[in-house]
PDB file of C-alpha atoms in Angstrom:
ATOM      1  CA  UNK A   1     290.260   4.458  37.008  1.00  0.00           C
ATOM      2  CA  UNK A   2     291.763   3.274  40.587  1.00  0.00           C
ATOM      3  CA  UNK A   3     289.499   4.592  43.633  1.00  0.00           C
ATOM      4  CA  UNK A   4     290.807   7.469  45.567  1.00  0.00           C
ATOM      5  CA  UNK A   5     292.577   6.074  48.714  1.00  0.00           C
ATOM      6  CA  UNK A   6     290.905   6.516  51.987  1.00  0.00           C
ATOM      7  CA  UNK A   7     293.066   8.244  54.417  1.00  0.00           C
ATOM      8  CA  UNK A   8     291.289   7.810  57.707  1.00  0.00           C
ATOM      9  CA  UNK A   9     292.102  11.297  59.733  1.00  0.00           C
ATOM     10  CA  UNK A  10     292.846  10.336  63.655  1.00  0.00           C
ATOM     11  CA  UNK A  11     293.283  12.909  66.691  1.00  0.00           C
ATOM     12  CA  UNK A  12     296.049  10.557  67.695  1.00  0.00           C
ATOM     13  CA  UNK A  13     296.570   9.850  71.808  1.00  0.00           C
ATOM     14  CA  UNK A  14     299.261   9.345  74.725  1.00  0.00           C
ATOM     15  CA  UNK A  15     297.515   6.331  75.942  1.00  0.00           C
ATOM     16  CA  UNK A  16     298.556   3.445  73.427  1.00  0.00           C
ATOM     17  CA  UNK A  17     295.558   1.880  73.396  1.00  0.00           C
ATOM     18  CA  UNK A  18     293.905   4.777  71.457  1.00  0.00           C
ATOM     19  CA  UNK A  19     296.849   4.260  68.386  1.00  0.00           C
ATOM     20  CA  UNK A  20     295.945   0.187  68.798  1.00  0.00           C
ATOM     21  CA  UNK A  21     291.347   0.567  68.539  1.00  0.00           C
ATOM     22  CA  UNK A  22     292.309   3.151  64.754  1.00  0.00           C
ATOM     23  CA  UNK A  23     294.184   0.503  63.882  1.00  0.00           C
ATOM     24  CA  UNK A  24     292.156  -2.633  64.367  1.00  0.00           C
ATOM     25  CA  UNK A  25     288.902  -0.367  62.901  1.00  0.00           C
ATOM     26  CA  UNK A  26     291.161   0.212  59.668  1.00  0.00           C
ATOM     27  CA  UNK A  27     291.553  -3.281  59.509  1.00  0.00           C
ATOM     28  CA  UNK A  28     288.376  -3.879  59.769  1.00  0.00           C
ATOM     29  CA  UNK A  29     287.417  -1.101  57.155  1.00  0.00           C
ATOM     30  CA  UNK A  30     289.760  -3.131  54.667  1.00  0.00           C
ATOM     31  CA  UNK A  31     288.181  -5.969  55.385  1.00  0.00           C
ATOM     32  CA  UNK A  32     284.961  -4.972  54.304  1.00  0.00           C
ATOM     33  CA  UNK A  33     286.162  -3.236  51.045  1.00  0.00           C
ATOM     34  CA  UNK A  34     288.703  -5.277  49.514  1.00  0.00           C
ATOM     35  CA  UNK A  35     291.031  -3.643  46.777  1.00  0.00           C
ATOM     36  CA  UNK A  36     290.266  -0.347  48.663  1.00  0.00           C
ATOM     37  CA  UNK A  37     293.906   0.976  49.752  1.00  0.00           C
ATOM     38  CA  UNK A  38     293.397   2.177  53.313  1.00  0.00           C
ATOM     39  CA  UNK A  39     295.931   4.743  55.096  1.00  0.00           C
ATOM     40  CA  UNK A  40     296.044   6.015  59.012  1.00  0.00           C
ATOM     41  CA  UNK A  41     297.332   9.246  59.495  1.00  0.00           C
ATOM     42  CA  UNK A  42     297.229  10.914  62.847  1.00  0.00           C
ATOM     43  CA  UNK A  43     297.231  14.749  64.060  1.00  0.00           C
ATOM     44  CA  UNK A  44     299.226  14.503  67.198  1.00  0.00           C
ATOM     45  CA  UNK A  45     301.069  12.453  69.660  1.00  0.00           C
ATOM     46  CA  UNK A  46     300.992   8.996  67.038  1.00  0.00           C
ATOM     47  CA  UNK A  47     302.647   8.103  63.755  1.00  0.00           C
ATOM     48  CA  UNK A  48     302.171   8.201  60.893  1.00  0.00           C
ATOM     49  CA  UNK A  49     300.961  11.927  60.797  1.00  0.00           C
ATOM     50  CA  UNK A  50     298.933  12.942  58.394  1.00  0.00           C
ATOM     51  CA  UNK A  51     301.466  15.332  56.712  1.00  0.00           C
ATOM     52  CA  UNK A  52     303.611  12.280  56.422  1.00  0.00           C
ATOM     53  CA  UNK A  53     301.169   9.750  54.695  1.00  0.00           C
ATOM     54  CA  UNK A  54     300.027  12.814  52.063  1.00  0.00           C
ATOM     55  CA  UNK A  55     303.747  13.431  51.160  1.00  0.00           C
ATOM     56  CA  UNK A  56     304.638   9.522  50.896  1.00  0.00           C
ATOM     57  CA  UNK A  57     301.084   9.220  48.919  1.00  0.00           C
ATOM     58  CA  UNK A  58     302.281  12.307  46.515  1.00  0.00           C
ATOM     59  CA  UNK A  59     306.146  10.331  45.900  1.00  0.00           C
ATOM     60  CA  UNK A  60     304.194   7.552  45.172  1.00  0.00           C
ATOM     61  CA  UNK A  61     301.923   9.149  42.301  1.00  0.00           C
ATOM     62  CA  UNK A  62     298.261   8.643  43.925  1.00  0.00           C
ATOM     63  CA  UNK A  63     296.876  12.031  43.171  1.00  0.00           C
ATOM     64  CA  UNK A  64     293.234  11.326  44.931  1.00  0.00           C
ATOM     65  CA  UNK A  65     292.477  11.062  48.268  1.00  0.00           C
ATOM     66  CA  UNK A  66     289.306  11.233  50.499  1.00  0.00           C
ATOM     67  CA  UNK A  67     290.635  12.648  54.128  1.00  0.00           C
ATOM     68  CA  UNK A  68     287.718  11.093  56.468  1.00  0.00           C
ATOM     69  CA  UNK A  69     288.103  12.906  59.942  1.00  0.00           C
ATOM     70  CA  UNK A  70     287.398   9.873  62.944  1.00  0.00           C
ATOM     71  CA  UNK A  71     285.484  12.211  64.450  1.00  0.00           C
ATOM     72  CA  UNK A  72     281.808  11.825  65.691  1.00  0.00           C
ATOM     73  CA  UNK A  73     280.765  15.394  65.752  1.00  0.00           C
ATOM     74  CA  UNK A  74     281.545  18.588  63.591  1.00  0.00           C
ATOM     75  CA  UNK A  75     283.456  20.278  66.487  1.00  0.00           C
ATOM     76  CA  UNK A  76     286.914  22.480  65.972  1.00  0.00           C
ATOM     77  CA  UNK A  77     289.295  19.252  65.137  1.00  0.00           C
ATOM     78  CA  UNK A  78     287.052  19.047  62.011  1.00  0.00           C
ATOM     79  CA  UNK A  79     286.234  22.648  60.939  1.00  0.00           C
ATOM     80  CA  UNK A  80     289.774  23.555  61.473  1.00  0.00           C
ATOM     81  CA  UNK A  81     292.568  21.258  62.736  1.00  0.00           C
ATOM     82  CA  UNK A  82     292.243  19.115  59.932  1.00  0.00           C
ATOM     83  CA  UNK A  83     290.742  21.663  56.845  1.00  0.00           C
ATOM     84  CA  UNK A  84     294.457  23.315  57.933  1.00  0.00           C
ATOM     85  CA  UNK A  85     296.468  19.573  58.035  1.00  0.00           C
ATOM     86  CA  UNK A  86     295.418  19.167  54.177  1.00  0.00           C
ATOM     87  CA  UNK A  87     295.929  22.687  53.359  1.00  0.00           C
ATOM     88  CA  UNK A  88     299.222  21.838  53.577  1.00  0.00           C
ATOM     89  CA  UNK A  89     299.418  18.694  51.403  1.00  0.00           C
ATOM     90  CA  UNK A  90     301.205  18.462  48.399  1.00  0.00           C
ATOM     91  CA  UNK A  91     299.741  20.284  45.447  1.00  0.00           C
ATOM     92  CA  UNK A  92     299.267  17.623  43.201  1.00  0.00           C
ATOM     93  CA  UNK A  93     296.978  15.697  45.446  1.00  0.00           C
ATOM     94  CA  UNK A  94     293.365  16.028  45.457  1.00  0.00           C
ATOM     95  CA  UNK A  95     291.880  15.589  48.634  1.00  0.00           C
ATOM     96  CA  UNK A  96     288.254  15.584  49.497  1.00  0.00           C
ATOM     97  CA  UNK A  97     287.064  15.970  53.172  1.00  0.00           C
ATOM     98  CA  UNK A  98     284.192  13.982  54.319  1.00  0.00           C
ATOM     99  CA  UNK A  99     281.751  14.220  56.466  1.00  0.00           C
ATOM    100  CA  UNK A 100     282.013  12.729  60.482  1.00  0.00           C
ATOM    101  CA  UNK A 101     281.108   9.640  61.306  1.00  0.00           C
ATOM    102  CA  UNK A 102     277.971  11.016  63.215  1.00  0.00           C
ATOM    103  CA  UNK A 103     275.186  10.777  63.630  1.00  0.00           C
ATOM    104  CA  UNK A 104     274.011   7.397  61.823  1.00  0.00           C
ATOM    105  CA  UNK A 105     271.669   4.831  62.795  1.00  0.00           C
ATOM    106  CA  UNK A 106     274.372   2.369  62.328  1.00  0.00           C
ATOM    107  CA  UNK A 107     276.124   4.243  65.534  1.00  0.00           C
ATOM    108  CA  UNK A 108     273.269   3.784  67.172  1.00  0.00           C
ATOM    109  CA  UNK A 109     273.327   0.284  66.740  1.00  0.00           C
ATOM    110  CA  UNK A 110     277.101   0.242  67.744  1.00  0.00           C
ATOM    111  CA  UNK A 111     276.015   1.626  71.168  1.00  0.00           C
ATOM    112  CA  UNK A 112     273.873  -0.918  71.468  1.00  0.00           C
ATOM    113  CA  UNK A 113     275.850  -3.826  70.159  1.00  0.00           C
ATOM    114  CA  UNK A 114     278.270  -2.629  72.821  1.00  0.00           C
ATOM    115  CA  UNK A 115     275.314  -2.537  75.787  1.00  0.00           C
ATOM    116  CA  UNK A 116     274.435  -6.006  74.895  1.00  0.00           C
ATOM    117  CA  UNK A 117     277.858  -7.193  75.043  1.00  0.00           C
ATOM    118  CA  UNK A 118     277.929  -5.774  78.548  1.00  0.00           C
ATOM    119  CA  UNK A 119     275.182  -8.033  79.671  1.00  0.00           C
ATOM    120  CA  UNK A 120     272.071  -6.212  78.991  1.00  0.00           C
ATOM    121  CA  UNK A 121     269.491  -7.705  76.934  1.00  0.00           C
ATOM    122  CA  UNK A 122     266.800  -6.495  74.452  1.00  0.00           C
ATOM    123  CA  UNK A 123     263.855  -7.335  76.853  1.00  0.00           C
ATOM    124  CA  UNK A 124     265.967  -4.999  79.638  1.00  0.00           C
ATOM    125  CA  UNK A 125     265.649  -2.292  77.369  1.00  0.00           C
ATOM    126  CA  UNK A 126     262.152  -0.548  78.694  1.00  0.00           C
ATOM    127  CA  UNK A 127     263.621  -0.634  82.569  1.00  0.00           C
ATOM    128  CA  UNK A 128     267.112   0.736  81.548  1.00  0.00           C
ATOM    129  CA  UNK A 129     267.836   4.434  81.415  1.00  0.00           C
ATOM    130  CA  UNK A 130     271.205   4.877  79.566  1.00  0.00           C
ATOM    131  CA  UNK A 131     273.526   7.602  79.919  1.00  0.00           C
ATOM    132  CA  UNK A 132     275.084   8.727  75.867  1.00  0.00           C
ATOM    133  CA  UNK A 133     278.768   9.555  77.457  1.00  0.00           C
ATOM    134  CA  UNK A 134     280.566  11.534  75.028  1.00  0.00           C
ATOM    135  CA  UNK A 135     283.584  13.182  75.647  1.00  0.00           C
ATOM    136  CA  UNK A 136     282.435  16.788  75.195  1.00  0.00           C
ATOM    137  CA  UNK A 137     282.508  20.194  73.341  1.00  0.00           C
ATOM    138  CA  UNK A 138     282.673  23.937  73.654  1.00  0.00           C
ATOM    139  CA  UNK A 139     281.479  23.599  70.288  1.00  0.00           C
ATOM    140  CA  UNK A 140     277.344  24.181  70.525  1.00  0.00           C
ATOM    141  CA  UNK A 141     276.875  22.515  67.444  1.00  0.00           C
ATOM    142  CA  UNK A 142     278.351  19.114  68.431  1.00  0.00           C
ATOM    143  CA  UNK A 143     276.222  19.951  71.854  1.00  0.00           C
ATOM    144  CA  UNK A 144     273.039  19.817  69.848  1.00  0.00           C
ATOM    145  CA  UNK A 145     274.044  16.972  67.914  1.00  0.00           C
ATOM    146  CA  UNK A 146     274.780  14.981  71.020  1.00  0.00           C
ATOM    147  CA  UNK A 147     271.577  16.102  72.460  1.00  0.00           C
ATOM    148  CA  UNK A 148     269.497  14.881  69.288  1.00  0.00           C
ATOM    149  CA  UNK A 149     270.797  11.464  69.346  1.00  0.00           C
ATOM    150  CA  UNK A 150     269.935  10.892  72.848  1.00  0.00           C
ATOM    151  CA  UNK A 151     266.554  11.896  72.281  1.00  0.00           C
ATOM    152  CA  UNK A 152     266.236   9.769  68.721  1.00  0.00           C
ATOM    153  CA  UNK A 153     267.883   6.791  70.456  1.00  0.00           C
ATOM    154  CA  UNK A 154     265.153   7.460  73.336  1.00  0.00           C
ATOM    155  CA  UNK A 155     262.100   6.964  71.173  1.00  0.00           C
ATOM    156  CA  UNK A 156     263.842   2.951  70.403  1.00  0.00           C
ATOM    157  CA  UNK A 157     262.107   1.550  73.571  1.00  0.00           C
ATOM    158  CA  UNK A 158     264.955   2.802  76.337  1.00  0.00           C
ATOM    159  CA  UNK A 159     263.322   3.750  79.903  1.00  0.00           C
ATOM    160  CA  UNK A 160     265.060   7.329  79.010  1.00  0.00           C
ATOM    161  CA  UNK A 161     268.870   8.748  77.491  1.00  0.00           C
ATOM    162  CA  UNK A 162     270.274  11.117  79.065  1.00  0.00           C
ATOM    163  CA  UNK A 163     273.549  13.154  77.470  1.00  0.00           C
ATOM    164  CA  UNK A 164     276.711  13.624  79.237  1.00  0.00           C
ATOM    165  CA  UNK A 165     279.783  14.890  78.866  1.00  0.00           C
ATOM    166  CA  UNK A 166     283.746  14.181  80.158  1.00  0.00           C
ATOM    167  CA  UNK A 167     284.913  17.824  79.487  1.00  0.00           C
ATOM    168  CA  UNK A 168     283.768  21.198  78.610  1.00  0.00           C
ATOM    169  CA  UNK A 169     279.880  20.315  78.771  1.00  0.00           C
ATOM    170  CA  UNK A 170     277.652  19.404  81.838  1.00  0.00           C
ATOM    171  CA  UNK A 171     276.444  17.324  83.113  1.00  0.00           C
ATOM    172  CA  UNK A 172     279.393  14.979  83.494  1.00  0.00           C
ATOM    173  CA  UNK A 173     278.461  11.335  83.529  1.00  0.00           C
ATOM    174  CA  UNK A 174     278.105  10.744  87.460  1.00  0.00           C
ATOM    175  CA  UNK A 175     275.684  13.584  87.618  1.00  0.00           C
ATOM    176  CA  UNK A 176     273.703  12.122  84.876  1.00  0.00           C
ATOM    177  CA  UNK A 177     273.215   8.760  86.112  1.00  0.00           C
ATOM    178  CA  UNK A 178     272.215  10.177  89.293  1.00  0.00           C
ATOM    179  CA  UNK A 179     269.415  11.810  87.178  1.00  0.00           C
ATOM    180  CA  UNK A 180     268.336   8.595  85.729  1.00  0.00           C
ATOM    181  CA  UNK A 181     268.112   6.774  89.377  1.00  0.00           C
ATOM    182  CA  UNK A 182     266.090   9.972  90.722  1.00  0.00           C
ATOM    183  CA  UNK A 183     263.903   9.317  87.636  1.00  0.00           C
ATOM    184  CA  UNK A 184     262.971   5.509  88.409  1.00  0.00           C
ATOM    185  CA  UNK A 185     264.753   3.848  86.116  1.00  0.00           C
ATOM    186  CA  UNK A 186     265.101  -0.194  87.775  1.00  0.00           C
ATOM    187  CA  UNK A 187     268.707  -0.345  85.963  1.00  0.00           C
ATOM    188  CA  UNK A 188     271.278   2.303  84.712  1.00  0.00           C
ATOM    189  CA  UNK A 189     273.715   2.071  81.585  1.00  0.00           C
ATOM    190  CA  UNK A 190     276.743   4.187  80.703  1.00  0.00           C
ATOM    191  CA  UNK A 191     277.199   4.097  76.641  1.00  0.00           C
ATOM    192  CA  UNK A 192     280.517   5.912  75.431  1.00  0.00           C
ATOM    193  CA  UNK A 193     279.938   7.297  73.124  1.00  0.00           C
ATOM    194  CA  UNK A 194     283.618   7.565  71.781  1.00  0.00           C
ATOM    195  CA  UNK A 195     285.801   5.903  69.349  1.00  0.00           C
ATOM    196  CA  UNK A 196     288.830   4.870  71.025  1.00  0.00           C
ATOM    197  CA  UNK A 197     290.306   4.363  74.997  1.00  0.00           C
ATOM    198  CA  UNK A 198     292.617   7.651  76.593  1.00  0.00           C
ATOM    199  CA  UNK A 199     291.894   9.911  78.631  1.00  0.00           C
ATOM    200  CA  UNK A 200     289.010  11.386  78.201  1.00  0.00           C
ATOM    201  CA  UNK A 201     286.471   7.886  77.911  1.00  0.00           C
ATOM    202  CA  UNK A 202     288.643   6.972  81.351  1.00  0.00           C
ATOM    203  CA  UNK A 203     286.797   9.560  82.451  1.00  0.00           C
ATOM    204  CA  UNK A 204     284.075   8.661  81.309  1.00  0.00           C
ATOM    205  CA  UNK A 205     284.785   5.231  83.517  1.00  0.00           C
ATOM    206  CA  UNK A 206     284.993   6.964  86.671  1.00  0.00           C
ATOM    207  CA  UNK A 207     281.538   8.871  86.140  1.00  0.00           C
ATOM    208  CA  UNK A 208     279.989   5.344  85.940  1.00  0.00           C
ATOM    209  CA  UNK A 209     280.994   3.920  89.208  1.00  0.00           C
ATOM    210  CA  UNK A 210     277.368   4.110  90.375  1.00  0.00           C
ATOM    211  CA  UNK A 211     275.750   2.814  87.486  1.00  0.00           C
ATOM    212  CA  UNK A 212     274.886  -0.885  86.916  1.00  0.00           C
ATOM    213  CA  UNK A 213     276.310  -1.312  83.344  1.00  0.00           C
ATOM    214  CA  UNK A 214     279.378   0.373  81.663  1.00  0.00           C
ATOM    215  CA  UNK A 215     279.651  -0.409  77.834  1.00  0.00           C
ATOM    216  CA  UNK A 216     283.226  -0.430  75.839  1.00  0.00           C
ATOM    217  CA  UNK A 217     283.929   2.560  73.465  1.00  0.00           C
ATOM    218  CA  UNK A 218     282.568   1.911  69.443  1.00  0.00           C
ATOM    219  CA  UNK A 219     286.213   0.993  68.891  1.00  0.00           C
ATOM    220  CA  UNK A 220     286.182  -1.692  65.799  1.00  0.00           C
ATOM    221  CA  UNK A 221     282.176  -2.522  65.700  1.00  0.00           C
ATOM    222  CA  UNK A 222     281.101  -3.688  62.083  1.00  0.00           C
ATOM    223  CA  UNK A 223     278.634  -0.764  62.266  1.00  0.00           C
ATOM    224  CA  UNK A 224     281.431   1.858  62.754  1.00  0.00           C
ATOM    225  CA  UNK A 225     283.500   0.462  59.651  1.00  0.00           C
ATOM    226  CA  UNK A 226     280.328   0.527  57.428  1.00  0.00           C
ATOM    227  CA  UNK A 227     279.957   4.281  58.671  1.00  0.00           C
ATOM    228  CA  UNK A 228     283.211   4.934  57.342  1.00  0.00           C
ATOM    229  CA  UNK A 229     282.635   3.329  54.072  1.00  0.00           C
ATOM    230  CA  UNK A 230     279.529   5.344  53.502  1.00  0.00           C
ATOM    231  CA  UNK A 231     281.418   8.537  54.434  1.00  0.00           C
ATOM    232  CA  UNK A 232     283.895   7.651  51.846  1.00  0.00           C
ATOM    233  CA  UNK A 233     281.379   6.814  48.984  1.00  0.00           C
ATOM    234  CA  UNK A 234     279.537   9.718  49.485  1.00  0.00           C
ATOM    235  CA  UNK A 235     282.664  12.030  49.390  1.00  0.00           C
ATOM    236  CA  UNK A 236     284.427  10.051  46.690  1.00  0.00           C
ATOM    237  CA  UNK A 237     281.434  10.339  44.164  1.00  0.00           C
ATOM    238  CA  UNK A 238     282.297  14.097  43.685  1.00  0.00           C
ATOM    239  CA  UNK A 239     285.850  13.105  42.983  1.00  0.00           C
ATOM    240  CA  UNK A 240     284.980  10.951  40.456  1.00  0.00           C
ATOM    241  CA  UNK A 241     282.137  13.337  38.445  1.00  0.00           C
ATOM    242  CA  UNK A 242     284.736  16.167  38.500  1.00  0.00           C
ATOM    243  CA  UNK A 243     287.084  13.516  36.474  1.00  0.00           C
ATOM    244  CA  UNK A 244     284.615  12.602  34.409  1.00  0.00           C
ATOM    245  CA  UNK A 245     284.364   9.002  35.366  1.00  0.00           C
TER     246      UNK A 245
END
């Protein structure tokens, strides 16, 4: 019986270089799992949308499909934006949602794959307070969840972590690496926490002007693809017990 396609679920950007990262991760993703048919679909401002890749999926006869949201968080894009998107799909499909990318050990390993790449080392990491940029919520549960991996990634040897937010959530990133210097900390790190460039991890940029390190977004790390693959074996398994494979 053929594996459900993956159709990786993408907020979609203005700033090109958001629609380019989703792409090179999928490539990645297919990289890792050959024979797995991958498909981008976006909510807004890029194409494909996601209405579009369900119908062409439904002409072509695929009738299983495991939506996986490129989210990091459970905030409003995944409890509603996208449960709505497949709502509308073609009845003959059956589409499975899973879970967010976050949080995963392997994303914390992408931050620091990406800190390391910016010149830090592991020996640096006891003297470094590190600021966990995301780009914020007004939902409180992707709050906490930020919150929680800041202080699990803490207890891995880092001077301190310290959340931070681009929008809707304080403290903003400039405030928190003031925080971290008051603190003591001999170096400070800004990790973005976000998938792909626009607006929001530009932002994020600014905020770091005063610190001493400023990682790239998760983008295409190996870790990220292997966080989508788990996402889609753990939602695909229901799929296939419900067809009795």
């Amino acid at each position: 019986m053929r594996r459900p396609v993956l159709l990786v679920v993408a907020h979609g950007s203005r700033d090109p270089r958001h629609a380019a990262t989703v792409h090179e991760l999928v490539r990645r993703v297919r990289a890792l799992r050959p024979g797995l048919r991958v498909e981008t679909g976006f909510l807004d401002f890029n194409v494909p949308s996601v209405n579009g890749v369900l119908e062409s999926l439904d002409a072509e006869g695929v009738r299983d499909v495991v939506a996986l949201p490129l989210l990091l968080t459970r905030a409003f894009h995944a409890k509603a934006d996208i449960p709505a998107v497949l709502a509308e799909a073609p009845p003959r499909l059956r589409i499975r949602q899973a879970e967010v990318l976050g949080p995963s050990p392997l994303l914390l390993a992408a931050l620091e794959r990406r800190l390391y790449e910016a010149g830090l080392t592991p020996a640096d990491k006891s003297s470094t307070g590190v600021v966990l940029a995301s780009a914020g919520s007004s939902d409180p549960e992707a709050i906490a969840v930020i919150a929680d991996v800041a202080r699990e990634w803490r207890h891995t040897g880092w001077c301190a972590v310290r959340p931070a937010f681009a929008s809707a959530s304080l403290p903003r990133t400039e405030q928190a690496v003031r925080e971290l210097r008051e603190l003591g900390c001999a170096r400070v790190a800004v990790a973005p926490y976000v998938l792909a460039p626009g607006r929001l991890p530009d932002r994020v940029a600014r905020g770091a002007a005063g610190a001493d390190v400023l990682a790239d977004v998760l983008g295409p790390a190996p870790e990220v693809a292997q966080v989508l693959l788990e996402r889609y074996d753990a939602a695909r398994t229901p799929v296939l017990t419900a067809l009795g494979a």
